[in-house]
Coordinates of C-alpha atoms in Angstrom, one line a residue:
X224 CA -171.5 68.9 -75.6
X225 CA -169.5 71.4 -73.3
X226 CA -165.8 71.3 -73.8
X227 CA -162.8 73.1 -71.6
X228 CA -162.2 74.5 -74.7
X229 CA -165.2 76.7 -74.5
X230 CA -164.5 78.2 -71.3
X231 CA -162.4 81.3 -73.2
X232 CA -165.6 82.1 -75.2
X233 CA -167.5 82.0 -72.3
X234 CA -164.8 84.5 -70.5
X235 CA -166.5 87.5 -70.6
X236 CA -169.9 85.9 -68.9
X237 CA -167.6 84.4 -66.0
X238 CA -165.9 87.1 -65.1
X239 CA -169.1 89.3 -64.9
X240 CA -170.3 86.3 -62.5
X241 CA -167.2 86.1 -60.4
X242 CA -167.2 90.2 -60.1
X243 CA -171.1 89.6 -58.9
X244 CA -170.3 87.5 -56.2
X245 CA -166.9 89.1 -55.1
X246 CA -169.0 92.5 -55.0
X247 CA -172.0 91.1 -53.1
X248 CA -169.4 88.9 -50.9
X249 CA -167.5 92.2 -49.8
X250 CA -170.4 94.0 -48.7
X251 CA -171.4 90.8 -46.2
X252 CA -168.2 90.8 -45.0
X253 CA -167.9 94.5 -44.5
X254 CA -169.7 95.6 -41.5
X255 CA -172.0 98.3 -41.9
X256 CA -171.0 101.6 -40.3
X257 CA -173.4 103.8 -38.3
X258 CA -172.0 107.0 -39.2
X259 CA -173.4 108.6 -42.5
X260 CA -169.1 109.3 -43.1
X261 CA -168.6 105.2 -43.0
X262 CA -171.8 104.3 -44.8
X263 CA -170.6 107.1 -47.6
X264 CA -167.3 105.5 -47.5
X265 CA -168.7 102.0 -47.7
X266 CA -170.8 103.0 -50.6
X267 CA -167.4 104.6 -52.9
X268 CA -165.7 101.3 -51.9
X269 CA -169.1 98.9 -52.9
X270 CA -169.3 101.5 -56.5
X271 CA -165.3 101.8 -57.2
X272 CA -165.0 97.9 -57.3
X273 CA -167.7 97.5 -58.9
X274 CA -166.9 100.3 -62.1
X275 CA -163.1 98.6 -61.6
X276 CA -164.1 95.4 -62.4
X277 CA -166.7 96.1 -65.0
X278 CA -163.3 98.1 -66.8
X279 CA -161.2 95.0 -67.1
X280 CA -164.0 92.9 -68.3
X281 CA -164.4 95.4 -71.1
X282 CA -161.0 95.4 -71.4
X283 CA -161.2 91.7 -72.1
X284 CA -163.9 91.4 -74.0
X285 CA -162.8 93.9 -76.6
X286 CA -158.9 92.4 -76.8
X287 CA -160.8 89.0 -77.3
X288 CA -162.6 90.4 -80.2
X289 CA -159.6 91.6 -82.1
X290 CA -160.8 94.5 -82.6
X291 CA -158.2 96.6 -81.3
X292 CA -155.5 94.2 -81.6
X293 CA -155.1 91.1 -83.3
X294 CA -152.0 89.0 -82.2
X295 CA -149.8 88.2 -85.2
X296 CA -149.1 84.3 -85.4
X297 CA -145.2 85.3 -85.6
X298 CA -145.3 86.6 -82.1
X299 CA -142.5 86.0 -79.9
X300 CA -143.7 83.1 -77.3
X301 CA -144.1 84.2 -73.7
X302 CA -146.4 84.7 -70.9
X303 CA -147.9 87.7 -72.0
X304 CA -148.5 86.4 -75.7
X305 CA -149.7 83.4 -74.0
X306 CA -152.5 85.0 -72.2
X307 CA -153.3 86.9 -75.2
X308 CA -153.3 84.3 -77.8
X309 CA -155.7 82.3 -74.8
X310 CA -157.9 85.0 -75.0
X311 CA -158.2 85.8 -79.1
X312 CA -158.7 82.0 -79.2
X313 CA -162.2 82.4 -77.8
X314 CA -162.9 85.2 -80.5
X315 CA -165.4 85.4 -82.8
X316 CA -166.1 82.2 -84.9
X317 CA -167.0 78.3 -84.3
X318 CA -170.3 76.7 -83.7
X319 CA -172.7 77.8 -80.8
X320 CA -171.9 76.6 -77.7
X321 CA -173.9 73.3 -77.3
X322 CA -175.7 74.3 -79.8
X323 CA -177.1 77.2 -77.5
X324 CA -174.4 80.3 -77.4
X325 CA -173.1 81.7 -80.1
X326 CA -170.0 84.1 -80.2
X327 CA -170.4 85.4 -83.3
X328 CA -169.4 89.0 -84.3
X329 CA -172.8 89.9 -83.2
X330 CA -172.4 88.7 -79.7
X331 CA -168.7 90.1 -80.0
X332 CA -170.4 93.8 -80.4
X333 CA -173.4 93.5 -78.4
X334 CA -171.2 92.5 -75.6
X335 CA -169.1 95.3 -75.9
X336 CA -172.4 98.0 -75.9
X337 CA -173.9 96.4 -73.0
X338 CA -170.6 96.2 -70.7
X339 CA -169.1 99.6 -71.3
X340 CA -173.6 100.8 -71.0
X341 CA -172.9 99.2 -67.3
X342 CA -169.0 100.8 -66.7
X343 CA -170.7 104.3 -67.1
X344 CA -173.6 104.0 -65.2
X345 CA -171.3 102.4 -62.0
X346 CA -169.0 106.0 -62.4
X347 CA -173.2 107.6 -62.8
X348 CA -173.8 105.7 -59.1
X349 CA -170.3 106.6 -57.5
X350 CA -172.6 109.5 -56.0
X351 CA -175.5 107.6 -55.4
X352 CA -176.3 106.5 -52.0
X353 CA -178.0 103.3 -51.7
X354 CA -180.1 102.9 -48.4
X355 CA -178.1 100.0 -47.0
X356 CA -176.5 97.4 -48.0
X357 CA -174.4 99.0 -51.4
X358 CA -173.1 95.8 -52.2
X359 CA -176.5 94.3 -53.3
X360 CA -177.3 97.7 -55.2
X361 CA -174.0 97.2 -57.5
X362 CA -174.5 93.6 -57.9
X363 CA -177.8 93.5 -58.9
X364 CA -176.1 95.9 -61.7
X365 CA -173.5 93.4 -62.5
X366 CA -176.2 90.7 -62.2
X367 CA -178.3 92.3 -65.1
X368 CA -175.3 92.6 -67.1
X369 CA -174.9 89.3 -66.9
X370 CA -178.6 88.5 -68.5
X371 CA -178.1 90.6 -71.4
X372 CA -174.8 89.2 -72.4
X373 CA -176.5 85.9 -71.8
X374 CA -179.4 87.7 -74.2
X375 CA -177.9 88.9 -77.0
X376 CA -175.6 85.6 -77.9
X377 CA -178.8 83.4 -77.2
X378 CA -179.3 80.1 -79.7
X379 CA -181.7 78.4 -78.3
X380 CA -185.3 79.4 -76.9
X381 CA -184.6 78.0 -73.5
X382 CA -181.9 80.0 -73.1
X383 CA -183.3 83.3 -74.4
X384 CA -185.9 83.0 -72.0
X385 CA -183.6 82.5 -68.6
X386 CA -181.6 85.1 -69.9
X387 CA -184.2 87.4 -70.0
X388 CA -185.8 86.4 -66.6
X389 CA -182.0 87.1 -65.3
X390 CA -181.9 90.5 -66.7
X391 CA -185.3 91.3 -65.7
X392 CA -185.2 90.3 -62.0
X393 CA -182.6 92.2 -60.7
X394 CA -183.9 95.3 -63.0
X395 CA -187.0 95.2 -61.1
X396 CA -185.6 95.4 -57.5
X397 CA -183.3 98.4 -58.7
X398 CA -186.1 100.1 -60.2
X399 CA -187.8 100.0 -56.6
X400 CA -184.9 100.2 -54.5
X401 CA -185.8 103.2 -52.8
X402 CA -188.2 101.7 -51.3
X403 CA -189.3 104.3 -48.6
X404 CA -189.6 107.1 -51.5
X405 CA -193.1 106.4 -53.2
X406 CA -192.5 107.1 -56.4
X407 CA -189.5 104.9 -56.8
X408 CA -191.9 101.4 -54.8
X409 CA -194.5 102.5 -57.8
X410 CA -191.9 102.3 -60.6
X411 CA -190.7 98.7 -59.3
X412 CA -193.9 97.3 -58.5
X413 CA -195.4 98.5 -61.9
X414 CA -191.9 97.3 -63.5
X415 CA -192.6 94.1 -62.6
X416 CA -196.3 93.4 -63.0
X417 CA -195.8 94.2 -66.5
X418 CA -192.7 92.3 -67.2
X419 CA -194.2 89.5 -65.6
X420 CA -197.2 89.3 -68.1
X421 CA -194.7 90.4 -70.6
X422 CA -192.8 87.2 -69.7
X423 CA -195.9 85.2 -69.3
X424 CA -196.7 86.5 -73.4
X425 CA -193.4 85.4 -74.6
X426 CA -193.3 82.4 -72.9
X427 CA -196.2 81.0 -75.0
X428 CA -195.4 82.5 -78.1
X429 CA -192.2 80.3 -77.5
X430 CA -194.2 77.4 -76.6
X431 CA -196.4 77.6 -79.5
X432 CA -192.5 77.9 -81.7
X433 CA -192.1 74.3 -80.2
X434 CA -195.3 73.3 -80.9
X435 CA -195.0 73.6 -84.4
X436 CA -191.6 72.6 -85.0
X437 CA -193.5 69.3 -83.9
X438 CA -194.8 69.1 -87.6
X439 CA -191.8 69.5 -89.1
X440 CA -188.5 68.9 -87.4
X441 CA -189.9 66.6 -84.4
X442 CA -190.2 69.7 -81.9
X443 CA -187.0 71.6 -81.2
X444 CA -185.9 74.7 -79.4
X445 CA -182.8 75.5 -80.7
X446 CA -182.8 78.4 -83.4
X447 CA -181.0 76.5 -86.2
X448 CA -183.4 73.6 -86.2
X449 CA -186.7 75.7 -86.2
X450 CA -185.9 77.5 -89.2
X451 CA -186.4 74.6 -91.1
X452 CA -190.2 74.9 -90.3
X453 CA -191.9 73.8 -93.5
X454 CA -191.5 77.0 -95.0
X455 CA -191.8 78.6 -98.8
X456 CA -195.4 78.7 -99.0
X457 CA -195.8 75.3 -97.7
X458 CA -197.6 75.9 -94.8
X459 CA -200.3 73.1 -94.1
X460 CA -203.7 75.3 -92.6
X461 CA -202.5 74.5 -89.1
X462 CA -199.5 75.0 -89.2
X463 CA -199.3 77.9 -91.0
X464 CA -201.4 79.6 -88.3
X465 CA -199.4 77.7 -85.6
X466 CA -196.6 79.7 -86.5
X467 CA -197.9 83.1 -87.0
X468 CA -199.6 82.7 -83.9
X469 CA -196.2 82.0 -81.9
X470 CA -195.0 85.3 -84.1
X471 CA -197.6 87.5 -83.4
X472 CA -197.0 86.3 -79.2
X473 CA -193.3 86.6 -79.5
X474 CA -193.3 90.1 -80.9
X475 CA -195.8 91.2 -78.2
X476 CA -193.7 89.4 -75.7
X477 CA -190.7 91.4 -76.8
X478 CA -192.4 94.3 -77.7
X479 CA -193.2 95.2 -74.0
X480 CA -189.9 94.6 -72.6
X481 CA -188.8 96.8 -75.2
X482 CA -191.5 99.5 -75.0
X483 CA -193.1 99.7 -78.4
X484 CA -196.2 101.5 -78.6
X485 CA -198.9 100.1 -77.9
X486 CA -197.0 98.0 -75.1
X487 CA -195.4 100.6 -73.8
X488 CA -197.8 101.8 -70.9
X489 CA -195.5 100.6 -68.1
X490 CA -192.5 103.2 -69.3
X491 CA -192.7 106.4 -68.3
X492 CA -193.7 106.1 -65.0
X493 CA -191.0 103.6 -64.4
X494 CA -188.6 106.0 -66.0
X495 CA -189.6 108.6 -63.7
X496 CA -190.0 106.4 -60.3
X497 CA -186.2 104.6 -60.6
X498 CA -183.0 106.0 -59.2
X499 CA -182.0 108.0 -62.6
X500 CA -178.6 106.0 -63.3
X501 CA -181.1 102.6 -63.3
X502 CA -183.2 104.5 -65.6
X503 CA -180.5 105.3 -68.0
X504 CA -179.2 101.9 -67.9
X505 CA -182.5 100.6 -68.7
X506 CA -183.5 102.9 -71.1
X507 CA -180.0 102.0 -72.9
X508 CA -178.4 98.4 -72.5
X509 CA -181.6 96.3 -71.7
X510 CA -183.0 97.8 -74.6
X511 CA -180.0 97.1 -76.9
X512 CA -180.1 93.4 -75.4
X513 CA -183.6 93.1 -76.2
X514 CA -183.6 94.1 -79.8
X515 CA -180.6 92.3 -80.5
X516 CA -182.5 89.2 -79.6
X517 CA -185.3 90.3 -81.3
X518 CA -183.4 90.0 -84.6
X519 CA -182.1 86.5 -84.0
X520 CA -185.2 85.4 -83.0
X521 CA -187.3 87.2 -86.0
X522 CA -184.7 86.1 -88.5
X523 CA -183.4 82.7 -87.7
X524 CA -186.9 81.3 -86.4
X525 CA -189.2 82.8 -88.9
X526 CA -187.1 83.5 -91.9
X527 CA -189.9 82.5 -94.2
X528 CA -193.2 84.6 -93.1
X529 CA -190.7 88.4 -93.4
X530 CA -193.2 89.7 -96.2
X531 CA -192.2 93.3 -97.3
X532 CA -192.3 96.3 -95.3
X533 CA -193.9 98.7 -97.6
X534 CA -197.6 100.1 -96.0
X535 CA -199.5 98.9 -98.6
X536 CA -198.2 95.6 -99.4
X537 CA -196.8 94.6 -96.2
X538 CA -196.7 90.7 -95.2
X539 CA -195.5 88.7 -92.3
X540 CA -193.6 89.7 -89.7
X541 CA -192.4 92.6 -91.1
X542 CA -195.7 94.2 -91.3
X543 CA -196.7 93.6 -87.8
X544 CA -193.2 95.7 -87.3
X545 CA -194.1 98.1 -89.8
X546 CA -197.3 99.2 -87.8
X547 CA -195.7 99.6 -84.6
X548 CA -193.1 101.1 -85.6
X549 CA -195.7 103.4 -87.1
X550 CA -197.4 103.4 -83.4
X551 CA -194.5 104.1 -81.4
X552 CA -192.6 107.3 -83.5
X553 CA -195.7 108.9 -83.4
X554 CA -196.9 108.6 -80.1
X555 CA -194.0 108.4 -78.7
X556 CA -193.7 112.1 -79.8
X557 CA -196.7 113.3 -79.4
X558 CA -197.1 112.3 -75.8
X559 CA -193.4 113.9 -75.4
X560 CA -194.5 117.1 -76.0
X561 CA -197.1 118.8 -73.0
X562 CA -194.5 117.0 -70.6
X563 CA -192.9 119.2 -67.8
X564 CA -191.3 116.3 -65.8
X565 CA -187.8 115.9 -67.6
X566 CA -187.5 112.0 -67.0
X567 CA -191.3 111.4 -67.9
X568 CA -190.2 113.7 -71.4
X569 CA -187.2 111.5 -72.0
X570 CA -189.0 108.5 -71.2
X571 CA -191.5 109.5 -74.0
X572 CA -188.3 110.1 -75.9
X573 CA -187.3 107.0 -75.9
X574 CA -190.2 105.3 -76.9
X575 CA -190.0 107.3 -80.0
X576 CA -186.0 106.1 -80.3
X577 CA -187.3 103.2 -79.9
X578 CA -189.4 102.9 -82.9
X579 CA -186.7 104.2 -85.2
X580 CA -184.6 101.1 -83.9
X581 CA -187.6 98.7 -85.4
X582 CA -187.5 100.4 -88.7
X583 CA -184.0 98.8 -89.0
X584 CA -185.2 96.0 -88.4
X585 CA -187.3 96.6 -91.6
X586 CA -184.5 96.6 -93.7
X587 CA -184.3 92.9 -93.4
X588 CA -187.2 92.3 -95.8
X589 CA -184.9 93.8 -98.8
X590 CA -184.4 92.1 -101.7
X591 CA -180.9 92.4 -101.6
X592 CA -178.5 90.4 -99.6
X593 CA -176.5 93.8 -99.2
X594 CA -179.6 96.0 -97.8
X595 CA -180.2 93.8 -95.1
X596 CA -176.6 93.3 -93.9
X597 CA -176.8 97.5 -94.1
X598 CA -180.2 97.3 -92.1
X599 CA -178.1 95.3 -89.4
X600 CA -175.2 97.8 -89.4
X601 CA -177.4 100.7 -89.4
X602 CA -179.5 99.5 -86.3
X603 CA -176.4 98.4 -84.2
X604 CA -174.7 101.9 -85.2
X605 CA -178.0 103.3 -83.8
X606 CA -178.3 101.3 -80.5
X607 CA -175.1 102.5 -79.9
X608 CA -174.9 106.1 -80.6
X609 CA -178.1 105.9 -78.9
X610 CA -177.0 104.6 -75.9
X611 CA -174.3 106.7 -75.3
X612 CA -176.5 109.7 -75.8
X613 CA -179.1 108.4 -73.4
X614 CA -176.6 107.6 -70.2
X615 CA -175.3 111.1 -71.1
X616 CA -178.6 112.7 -70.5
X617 CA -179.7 110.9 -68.0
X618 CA -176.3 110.8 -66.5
X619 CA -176.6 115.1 -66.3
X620 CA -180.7 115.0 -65.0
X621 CA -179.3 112.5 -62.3
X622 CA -177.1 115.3 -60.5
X623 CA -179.1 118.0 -61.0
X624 CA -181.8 116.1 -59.8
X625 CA -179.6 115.2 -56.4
X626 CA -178.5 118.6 -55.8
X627 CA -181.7 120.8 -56.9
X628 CA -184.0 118.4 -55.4
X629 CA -186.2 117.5 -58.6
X630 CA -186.3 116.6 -62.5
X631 CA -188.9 119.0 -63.6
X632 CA -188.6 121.9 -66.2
X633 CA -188.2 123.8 -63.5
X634 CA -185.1 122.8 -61.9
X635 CA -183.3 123.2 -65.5
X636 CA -184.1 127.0 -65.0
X637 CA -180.7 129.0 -65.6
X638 CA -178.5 125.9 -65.1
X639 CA -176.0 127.6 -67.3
X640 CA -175.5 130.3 -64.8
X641 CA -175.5 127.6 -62.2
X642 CA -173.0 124.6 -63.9
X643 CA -172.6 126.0 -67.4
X644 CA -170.1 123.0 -68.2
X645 CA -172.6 120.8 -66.9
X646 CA -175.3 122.7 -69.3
X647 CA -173.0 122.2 -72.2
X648 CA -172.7 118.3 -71.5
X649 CA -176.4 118.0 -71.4
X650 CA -176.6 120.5 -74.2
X651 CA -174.7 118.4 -76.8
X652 CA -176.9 115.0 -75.6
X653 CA -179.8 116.8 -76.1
X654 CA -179.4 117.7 -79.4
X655 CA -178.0 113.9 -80.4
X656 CA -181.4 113.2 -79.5
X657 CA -183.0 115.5 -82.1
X658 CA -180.5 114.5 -84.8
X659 CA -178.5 118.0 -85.4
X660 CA -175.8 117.4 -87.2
X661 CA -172.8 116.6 -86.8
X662 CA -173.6 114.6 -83.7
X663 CA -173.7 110.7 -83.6
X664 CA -177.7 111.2 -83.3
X665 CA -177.7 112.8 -86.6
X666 CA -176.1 110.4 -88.7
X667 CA -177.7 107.4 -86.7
X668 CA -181.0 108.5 -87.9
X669 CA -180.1 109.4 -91.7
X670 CA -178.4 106.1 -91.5
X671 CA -181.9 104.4 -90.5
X672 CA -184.1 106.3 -92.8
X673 CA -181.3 105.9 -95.7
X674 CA -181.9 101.4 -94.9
X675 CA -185.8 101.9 -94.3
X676 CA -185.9 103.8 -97.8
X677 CA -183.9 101.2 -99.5
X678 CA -185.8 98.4 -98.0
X679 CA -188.9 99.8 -99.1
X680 CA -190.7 101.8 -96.2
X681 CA -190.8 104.8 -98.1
X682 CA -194.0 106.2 -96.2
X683 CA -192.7 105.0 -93.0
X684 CA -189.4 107.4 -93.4
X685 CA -191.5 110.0 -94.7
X686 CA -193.2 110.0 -91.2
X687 CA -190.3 109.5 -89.4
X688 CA -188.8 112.7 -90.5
X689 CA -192.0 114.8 -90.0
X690 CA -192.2 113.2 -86.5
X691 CA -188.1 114.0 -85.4
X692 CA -188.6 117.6 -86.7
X693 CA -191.7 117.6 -84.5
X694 CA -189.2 116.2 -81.9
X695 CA -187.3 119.7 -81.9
X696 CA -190.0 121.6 -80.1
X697 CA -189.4 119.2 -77.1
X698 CA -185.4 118.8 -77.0
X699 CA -185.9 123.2 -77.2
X700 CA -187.7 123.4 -74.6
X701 CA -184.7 121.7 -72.2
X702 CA -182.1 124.4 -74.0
X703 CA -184.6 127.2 -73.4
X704 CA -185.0 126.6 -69.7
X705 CA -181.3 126.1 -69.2
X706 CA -180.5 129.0 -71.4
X707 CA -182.5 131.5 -71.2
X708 CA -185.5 131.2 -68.3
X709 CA -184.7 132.8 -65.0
X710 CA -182.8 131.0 -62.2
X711 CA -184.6 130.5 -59.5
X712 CA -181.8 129.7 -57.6
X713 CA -178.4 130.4 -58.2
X714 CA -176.4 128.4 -55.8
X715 CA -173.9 126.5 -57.8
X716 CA -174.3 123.4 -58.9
X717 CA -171.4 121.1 -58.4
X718 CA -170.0 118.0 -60.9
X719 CA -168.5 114.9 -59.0
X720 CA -165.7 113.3 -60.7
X721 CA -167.5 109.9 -61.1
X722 CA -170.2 111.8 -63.1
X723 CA -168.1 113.9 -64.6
X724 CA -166.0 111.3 -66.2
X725 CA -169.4 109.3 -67.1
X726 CA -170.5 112.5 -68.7
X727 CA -167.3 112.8 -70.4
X728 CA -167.1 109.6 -72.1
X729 CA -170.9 109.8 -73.5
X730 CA -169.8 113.4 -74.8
X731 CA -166.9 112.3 -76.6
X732 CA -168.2 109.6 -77.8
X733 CA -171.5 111.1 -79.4
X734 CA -168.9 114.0 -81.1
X735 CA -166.3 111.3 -82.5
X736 CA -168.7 108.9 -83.5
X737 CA -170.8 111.7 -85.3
X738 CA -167.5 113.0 -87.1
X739 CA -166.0 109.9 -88.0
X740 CA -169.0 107.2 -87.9
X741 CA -166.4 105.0 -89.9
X742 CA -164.5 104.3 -87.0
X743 CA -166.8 101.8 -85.5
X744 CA -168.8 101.0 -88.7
X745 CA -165.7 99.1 -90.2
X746 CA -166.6 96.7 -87.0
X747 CA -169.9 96.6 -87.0
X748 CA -169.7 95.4 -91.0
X749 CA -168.3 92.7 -90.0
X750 CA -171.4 91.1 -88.6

């Protein structure tokens, strides 16, 4: 049952509703102006508020963790210790929320990722111009934040499934917000037909859950009660293919939203059609948000059927991973290289990320206790290198698509000579991608293939290597037509100071985190 004592663990989702509202609120009280100098100005004010607000949530969220700061217990008593010791008291810890939340260190991290994915692509939209109404453009964003925090700390099957119709609703209206430009209607129209069968997919792989917890456990939906399926090798006939049916529709169901080959079909013309901050922001946090429920879901509801992730003896749900992550590194890279449209390259890109993540997820089919909990560090180290490298990239082929007028190979033509700061920024995200060393990217991935190996998927690694050195010839080309190809234009290129901060932080972050990973893998142990 809900208590007021709940409300502090809940702080971080209610602020991100109350800055939803206020920012939706101010644009319908705000008339808009004719001029293109008021509507410009009404779009700064609509996209300052919104990346203000988003910064104190963070701010919150990550003094209620601790992980900065813990408040010593022999702190003086006033108001500010007050509001402190308020705030650490919803920290990590306790039961879920009615059985459905849970703010465990898990939820503590993911929420972290997903907020600070959605504070740098409000600074990536302070240039963006929204064809009326900027309010609803930056709510939406704050809307979808919303879901995935809702996603990631998700207990209960009910739950998970609003959470993700919450994240994916607003996703698809900013993925076709521009609606008068073609490509961008295509990208939300195709967004959404897909996510709705994707939904449709999950749905009854959930259903069929319930249905089986019927046998054992009198039908439930919360994640605690349907691991006790009757598990162990006890499966009756029925059941037993009850409840790999319900995994095999789950995994599908996910595996769209989180574009795994072979459900990735919808991806890179989505990537391509969406305003390019939406596209890093979905390319980053909803995918974080997704495999992050993914694992609870895998590993609380069907603890029993994991099997062992090795290609030639692979079992339960672990195998069905094993192939697609198989699937989607190879593809996925493949299909990346005769690309000339940048965003349509990273999108392939990142279907290749992508199945890196999922051999983490391998890791939890270890015999050891101590592989899986490094499986679980590994792939949250991962999601979040990888985010930052991905907002970064996108963040950098979002202005030069404004300003030159396009996102093909072509437009990257002598952009040092044109920005060569700018070039540099992309440069570095670039090569995070392909893993040079001593970037974030590079140590993400050894960190991946170092769990997969342990785990077991020795074959799988193998291929994964061969695959990201076959990755190089792609990330090259981008250097080589920044670097070295003739400009076709040299009229400067200039760097606003909302994506030039947004740039900034994926930059530093990629470099600190690469140099001294143990800076946030001391927190993520703790999960």
């Amino acid at each position: 049952m809900f208590q007021l004592t709940d409300i502090p663990r809940l702080l971080p989702e209610i602020l991100l509703l109350v800055l939803a509202l206020l920012v939706l609120g101010s644009d319908i009280l705000e008339r808009w102006g004719r001029t293109p100098a008021a509507q410009l100005e009404r779009v700064k004010s609509s996209a300052s508020l919104t990346a203000i607000g988003l910064g104190m949530v963070l701010f919150v969220a990550l003094l209620q963790s601790g992980y900065i700061y813990r408040l010593p217990e022999t702190a003086p008593v006033n108001f500010f210790t007050n509001i402190i010791r308020n705030l650490q008291s919803g920290g990590p810890g306790g039961e879920p929320i009615v059985g459905a939340f849970a703010t465990d260190h898990l939820t503590m991290i993911a929420r972290l990722l997903i907020i600070g994915s959605a504070l740098v692509t409000s600074l990536l939209c302070l240039d963006i111009r929204p064809s009326a109404h900027p309010g609803e453009f930056y709510a939406l964003i704050i809307f979808a934040t919303l879901g995935m925090c809702l996603m990631v700390g998700a207990n209960e099957l009910l739950l998970a499934y609003l959470a993700i119709e919450l994240t994916s609703i607003p996703l698809y209206l900013l993925a076709g917000y521009f609606r008068n430009d073609p490509r961008s209607a295509e990208a939300g129209l195709k967004y959404f037909l897909f996510g709705a069968i994707s939904s449709a997919i999950l749905l009854y792989g959930m259903s069929l859950a319930f249905g089986a917890a019927l046998n054992s456990v009198g039908g439930a939906t919360n994640f605690n009660d349907l691991t006790r399926f009757d598990r162990i090798g006890t499966f009756t006939a029925s059941s037993g293919g009850l409840i790999t049916l319900a995994m095999l529709f789950i995994v599908a169901g996910m595996g769209y939203k989180l574009a795994v080959v072979p459900f990735h079909g919808w991806s890179p013309d989505v990537y391509e059609g969406a305003p390019t901050p939406i596209t890093a922001f979905i390319s980053t946090a909803s995918k974080a948000a997704g495999f992050i429920l993914l694992f609870r879901l895998l590993t609380k509801t069907f603890p029993a059927i994991v099997g062992s992730p090795t290609l030639d003896t692979a079992s339960g749900w672990t195998a069905v991973l094993a192939v697609l992550a198989l699937l989607t590194v190879v593809i996925g890279n493949l299909a990346a290289l005769p690309q000339t449209n940048v965003k349509r390259l990273l999108a392939y890109s990142s279907i290749a990320h992508a199945g890196f993540v999922v051999l983490g997820l391998l890791a939890w089919a270890a015999a050891q206790p101590f592989d899986r909990e490094q499986g679980l560090t590994a792939l949250l180290y991962y999601l979040f290198i990888y985010s930052l490298t991905n907002l970064g990239a996108f963040g950098a082929l979002a202005l030069i698509g404004q300003q030159t007028g396009g996102d093909d190979l072509t437009h990257l033509r002598g952009l040092s000579r044109r920005n060569l700061p700018l070039a540099l920024l992309f440069t570095v995200c670039i090569l995070s991608l392909a893993g040079i060393p001593p970037l974030g990217g590079f140590f993400a991935k050894f960190y991946i293939f170092m769990v997969g190996w342990q785990s077991g998927a020795t074959w799988l690694v193998v291929i994964a290597v061969v695959m990201t050195i076959v990755s190089l010839y792609y990330y090259l080309r981008l250097l080589k037509a920044m670097f070295i190809e003739p400009a076709t234009d040299l009229t400067p290129v200039s760097l606003p100071r909302g994506i030039g901060a947004a740039l900034a932080i994926a930059v530093v972050g990629v470099l600190v985190l690469g140099i001294f990973p143990n800076l946030i893998l001391s927190v993520l142990e703790r999960v």
